[in-house]
mmCIF file of C-alpha atoms in Angstrom:
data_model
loop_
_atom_site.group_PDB
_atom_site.id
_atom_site.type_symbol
_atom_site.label_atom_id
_atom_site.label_comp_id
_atom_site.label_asym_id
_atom_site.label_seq_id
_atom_site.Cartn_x
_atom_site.Cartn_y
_atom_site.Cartn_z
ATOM 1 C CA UNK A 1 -102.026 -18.172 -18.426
ATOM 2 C CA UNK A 2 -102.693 -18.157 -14.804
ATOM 3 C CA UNK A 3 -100.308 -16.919 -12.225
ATOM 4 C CA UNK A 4 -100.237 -18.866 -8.277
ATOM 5 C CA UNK A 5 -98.219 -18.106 -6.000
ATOM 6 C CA UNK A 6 -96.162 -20.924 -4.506
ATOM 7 C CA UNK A 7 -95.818 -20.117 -0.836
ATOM 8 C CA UNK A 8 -97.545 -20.189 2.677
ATOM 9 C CA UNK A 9 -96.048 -16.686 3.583
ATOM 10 C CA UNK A 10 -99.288 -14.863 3.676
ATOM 11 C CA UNK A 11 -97.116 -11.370 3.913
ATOM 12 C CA UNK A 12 -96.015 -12.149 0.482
ATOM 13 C CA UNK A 13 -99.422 -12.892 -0.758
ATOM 14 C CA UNK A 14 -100.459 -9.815 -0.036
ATOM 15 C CA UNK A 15 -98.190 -7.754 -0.566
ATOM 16 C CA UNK A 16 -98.055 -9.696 -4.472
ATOM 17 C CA UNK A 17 -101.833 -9.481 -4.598
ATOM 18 C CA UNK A 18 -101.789 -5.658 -4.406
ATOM 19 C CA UNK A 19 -99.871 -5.566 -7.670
ATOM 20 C CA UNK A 20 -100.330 -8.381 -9.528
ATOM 21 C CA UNK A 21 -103.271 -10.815 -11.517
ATOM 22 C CA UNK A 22 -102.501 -13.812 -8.911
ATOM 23 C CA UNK A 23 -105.549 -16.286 -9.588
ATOM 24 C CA UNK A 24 -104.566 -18.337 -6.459
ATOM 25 C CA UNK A 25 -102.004 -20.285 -3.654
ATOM 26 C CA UNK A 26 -100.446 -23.393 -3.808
ATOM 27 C CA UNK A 27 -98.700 -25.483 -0.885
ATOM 28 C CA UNK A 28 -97.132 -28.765 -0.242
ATOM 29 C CA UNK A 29 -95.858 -30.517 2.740
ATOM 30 C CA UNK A 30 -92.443 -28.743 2.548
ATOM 31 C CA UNK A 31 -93.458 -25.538 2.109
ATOM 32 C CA UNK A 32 -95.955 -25.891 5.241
ATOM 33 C CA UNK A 33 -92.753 -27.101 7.175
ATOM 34 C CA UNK A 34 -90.659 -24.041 6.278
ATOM 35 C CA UNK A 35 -92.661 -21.381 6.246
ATOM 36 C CA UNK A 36 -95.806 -21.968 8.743
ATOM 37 C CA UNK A 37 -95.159 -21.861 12.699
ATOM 38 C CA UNK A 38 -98.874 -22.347 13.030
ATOM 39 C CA UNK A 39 -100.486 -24.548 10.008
ATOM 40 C CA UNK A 40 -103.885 -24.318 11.301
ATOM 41 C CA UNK A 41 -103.621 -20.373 11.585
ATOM 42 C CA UNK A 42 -101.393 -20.086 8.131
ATOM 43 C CA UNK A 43 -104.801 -22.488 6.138
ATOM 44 C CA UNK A 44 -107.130 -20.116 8.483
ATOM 45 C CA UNK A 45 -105.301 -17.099 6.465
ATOM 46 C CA UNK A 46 -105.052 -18.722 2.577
ATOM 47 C CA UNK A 47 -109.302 -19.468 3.097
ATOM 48 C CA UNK A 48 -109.124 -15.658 4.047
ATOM 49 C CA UNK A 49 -107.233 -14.641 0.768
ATOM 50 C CA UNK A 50 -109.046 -17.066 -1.005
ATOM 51 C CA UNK A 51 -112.264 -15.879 -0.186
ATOM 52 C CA UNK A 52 -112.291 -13.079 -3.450
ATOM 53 C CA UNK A 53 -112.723 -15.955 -5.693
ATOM 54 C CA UNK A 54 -109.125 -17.145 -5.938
ATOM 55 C CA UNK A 55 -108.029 -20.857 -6.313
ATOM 56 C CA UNK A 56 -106.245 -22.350 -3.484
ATOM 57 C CA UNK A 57 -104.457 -26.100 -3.996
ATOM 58 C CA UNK A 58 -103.255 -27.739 -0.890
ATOM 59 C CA UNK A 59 -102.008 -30.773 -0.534
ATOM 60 C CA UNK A 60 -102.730 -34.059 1.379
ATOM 61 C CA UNK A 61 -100.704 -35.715 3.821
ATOM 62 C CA UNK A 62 -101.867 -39.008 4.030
ATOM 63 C CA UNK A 63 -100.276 -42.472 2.423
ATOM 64 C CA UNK A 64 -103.516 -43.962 1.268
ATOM 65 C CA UNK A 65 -106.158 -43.559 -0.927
ATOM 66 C CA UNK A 66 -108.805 -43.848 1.624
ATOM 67 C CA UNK A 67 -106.489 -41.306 4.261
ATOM 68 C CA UNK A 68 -106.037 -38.811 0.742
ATOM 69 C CA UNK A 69 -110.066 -38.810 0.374
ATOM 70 C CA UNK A 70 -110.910 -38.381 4.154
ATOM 71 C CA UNK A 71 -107.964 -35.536 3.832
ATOM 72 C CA UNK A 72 -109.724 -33.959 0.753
ATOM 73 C CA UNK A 73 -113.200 -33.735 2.341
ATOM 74 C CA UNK A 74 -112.180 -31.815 5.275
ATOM 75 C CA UNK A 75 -110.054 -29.220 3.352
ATOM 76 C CA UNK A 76 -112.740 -28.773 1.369
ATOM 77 C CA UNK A 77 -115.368 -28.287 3.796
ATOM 78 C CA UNK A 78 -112.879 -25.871 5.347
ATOM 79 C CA UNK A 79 -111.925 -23.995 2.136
ATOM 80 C CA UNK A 80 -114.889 -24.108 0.565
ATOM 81 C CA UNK A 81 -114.774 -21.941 -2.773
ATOM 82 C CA UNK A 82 -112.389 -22.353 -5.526
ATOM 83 C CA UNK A 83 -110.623 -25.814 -3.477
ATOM 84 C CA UNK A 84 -108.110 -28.071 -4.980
ATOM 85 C CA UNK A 85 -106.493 -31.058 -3.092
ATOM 86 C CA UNK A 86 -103.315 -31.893 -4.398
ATOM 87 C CA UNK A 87 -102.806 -35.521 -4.813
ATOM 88 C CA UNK A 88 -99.325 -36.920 -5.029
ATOM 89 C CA UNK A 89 -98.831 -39.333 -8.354
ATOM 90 C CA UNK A 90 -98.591 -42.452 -6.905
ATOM 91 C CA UNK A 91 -100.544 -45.814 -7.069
ATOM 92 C CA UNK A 92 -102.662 -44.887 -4.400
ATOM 93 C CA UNK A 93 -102.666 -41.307 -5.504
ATOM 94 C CA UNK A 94 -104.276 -42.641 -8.616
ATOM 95 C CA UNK A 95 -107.231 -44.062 -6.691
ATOM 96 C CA UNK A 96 -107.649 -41.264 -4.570
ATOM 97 C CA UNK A 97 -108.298 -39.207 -7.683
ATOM 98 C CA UNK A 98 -111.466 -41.118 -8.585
ATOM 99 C CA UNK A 99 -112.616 -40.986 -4.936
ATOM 100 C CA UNK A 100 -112.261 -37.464 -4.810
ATOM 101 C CA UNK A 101 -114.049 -36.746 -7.906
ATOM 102 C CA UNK A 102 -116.775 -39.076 -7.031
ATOM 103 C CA UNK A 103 -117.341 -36.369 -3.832
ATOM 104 C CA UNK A 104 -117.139 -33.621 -6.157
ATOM 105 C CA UNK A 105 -113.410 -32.128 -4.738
ATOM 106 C CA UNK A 106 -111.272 -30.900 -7.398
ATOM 107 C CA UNK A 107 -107.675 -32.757 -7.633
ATOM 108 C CA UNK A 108 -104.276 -31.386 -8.608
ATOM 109 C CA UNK A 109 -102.092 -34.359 -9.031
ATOM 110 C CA UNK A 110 -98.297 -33.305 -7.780
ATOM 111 C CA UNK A 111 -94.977 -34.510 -8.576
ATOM 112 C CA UNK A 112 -95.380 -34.884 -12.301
ATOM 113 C CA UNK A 113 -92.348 -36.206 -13.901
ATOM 114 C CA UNK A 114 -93.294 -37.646 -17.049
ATOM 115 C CA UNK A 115 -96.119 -37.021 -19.992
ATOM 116 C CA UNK A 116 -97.436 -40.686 -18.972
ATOM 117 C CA UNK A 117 -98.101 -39.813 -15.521
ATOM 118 C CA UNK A 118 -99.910 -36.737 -16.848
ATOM 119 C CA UNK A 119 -102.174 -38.299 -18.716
ATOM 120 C CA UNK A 120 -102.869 -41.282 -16.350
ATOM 121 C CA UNK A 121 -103.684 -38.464 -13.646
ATOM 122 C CA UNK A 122 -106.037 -36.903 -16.472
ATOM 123 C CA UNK A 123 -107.623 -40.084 -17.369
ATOM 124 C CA UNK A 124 -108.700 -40.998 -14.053
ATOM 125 C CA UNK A 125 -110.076 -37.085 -13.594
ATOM 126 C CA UNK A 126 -107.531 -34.739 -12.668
ATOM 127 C CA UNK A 127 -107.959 -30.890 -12.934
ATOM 128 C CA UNK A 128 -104.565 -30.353 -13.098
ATOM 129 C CA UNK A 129 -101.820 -31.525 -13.089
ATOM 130 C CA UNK A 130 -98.231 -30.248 -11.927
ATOM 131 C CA UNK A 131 -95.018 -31.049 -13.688
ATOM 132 C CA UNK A 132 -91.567 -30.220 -12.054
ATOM 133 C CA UNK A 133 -89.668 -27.997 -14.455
ATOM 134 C CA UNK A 134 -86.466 -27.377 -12.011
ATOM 135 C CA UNK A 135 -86.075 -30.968 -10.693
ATOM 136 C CA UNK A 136 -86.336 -31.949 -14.085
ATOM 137 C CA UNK A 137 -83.751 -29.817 -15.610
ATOM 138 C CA UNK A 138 -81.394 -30.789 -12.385
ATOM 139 C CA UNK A 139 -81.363 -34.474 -13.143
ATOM 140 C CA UNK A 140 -80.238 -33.943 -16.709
ATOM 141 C CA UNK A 141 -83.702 -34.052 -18.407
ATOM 142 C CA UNK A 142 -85.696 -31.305 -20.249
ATOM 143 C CA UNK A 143 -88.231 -29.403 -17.588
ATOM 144 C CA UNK A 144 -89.691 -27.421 -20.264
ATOM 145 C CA UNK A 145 -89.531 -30.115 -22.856
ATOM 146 C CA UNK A 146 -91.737 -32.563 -20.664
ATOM 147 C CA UNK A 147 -94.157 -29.811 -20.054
ATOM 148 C CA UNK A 148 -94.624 -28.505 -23.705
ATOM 149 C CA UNK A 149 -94.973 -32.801 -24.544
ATOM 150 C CA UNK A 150 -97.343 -32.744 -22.100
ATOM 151 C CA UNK A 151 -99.484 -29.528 -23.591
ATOM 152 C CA UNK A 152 -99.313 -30.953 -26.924
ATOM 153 C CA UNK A 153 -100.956 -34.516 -25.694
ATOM 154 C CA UNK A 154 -103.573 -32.797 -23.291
ATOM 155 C CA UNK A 155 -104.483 -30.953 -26.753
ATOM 156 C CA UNK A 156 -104.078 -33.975 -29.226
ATOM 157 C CA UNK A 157 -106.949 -35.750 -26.727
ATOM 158 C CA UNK A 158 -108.835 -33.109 -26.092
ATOM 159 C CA UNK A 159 -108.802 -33.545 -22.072
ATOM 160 C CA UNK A 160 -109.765 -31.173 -20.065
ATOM 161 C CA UNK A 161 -107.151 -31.230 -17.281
ATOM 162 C CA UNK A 162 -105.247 -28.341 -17.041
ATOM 163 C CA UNK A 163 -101.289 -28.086 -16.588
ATOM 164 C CA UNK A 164 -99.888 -26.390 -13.824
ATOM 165 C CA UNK A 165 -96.676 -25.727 -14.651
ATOM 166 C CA UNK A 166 -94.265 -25.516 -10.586
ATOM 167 C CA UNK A 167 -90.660 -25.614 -9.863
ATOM 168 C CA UNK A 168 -89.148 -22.541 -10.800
ATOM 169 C CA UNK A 169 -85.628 -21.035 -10.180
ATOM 170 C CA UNK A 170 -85.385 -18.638 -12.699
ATOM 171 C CA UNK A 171 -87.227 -16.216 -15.066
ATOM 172 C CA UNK A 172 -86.728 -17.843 -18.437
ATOM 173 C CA UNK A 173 -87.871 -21.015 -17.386
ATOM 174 C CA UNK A 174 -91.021 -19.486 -16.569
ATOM 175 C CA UNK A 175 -90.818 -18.060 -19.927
ATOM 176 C CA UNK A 176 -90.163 -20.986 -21.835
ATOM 177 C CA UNK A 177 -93.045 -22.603 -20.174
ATOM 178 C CA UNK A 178 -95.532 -20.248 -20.992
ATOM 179 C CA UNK A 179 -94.520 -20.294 -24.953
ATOM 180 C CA UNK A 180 -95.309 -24.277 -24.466
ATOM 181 C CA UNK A 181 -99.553 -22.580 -23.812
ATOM 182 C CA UNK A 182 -99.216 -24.135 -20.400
ATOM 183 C CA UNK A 183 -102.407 -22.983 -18.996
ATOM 184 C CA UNK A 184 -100.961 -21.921 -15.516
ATOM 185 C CA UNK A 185 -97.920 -21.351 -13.664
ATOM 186 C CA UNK A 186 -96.932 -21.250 -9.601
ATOM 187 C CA UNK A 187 -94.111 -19.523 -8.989
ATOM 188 C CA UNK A 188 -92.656 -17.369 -5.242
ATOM 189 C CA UNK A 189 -93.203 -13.569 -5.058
ATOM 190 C CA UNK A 190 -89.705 -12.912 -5.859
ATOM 191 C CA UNK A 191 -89.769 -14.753 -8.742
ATOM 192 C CA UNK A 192 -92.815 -13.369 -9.910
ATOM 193 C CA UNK A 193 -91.806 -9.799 -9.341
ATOM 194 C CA UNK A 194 -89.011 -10.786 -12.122
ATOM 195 C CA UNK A 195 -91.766 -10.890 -14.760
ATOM 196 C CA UNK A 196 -91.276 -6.947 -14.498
ATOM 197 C CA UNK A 197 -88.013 -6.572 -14.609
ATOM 198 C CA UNK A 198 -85.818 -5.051 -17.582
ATOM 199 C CA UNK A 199 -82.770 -2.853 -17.306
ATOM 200 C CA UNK A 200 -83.829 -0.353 -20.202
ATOM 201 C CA UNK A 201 -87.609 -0.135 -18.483
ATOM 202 C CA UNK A 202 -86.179 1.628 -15.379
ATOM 203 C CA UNK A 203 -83.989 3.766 -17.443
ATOM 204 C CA UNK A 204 -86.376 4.719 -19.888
ATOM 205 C CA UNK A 205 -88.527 5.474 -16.744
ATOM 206 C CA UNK A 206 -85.496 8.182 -15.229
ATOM 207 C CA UNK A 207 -84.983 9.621 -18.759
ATOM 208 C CA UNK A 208 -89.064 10.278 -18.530
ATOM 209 C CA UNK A 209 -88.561 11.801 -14.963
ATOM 210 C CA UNK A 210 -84.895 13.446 -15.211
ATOM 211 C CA UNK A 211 -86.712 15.104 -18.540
ATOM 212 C CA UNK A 212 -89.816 16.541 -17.393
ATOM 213 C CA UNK A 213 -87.903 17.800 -14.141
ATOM 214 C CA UNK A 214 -85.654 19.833 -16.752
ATOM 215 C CA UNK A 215 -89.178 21.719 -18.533
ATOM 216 C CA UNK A 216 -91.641 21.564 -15.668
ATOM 217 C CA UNK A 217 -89.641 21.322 -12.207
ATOM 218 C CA UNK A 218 -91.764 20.127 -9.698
ATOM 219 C CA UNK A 219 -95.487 20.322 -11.694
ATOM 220 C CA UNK A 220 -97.230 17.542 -12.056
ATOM 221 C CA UNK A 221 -99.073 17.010 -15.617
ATOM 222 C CA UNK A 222 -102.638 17.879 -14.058
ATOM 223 C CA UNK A 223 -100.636 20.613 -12.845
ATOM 224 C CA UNK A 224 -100.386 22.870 -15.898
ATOM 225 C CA UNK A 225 -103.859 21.352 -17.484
ATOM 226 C CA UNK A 226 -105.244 25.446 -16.746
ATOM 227 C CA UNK A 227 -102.003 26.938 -17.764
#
């Protein structure tokens, strides 16, 4: 399973790059608006990060097909690499799929609420797609349900497109989304730093220090290797 980060704060992308297997970035219009002062300099900074080889999915702003496509092109020519225009599910979404793909531009299609829409966005030649596990789960439907239904038909047809599991608020969603075999997930750096955490690790991790300190003192093990 693939791990993106969901966030325009490049601080964070570092800083979660350092430590952990992040295979790209993802954006959206609302993200842009809260965390970028400067979008030209924040997309300047995710081709940057990108540059290693790492996927980067940003989304379009326009309301037409035609206005998606044009959108695509020039994020693409900008990004270059591993590039993924996000494409909102919608009629004209739909169409803008088949345009992009027709230029050769990958397409996430956003806003995935149902296994229908998933596999419309697949038929017409999506790379991914992105189901909404915490919007689900807050109108009274099954986040993690929708996405494992929408797993199971991706393998029944044998389609290529790729879910991209996104909306997030806590670790065992996350967790129940990967047991589905969703092939990727985009999450924030705090949540992601989660995927460490356990109570018993950290003291299992003093009793290992508080122990040795008790025999050894302040040696390290290479210490005593000629003693």
């Amino acid at each position: 399973m693939k791990i993106l980060l969901d966030t325009a704060r490049i601080e964070v992308i570092d800083e979660m790059m350092t430590y952990f297997p992040i295979a790209g970035f993802t954006t959206n219009p609302s993200i842009l608006a809260k965390e970028s002062s400067h979008v030209g300099t924040t997309l300047t900074e995710l081709r940057r990060l990108a540059a290693g080889g790492k996927m980067v999915h940003i989304q379009v702003t326009a309301d037409t097909a035609g206005g998606m496509l044009e959108q695509a092109k020039q994020l693409n020519d900008f990004f270059g690499g591993d590039f993924y225009a996000k494409i909102p599910m919608n009629i004209q979404g739909l169409k803008a799929i088949s345009l992009c793909k027709a230029e050769g531009i990958n397409c996430t299609v956003t806003a995935i609420f149902t296994p229908m829409q998933a596999l419309t966005a697949s038929m017409a030649g999506a790379d991914f797609v992105a189901p909404y596990v915490d919007r689900l789960d807050n109108i009274t439907s099954d986040g993690v349900n929708v996405v494992k239904e929408i797993v199971n038909l991706f393998n029944r047809h044998e389609v290529k497109t790729q879910v991209l599991a996104a909306s997030f608020k806590n670790m065992q969603q996350v967790y129940d989304v990967a047991s589905t075999g969703t092939h990727a997930v985009t999450v924030s750096g705090e949540l992601c730093k989660k995927f460490l955490f356990h109570p018993y690790t950290d003291k299992s991790l003093e009793d290992f220090k508080s122990d040795w300190a008790e025999k050894f003192g302040n040696h390290e093990i290479t210490d005593l290797l000629s003693l």
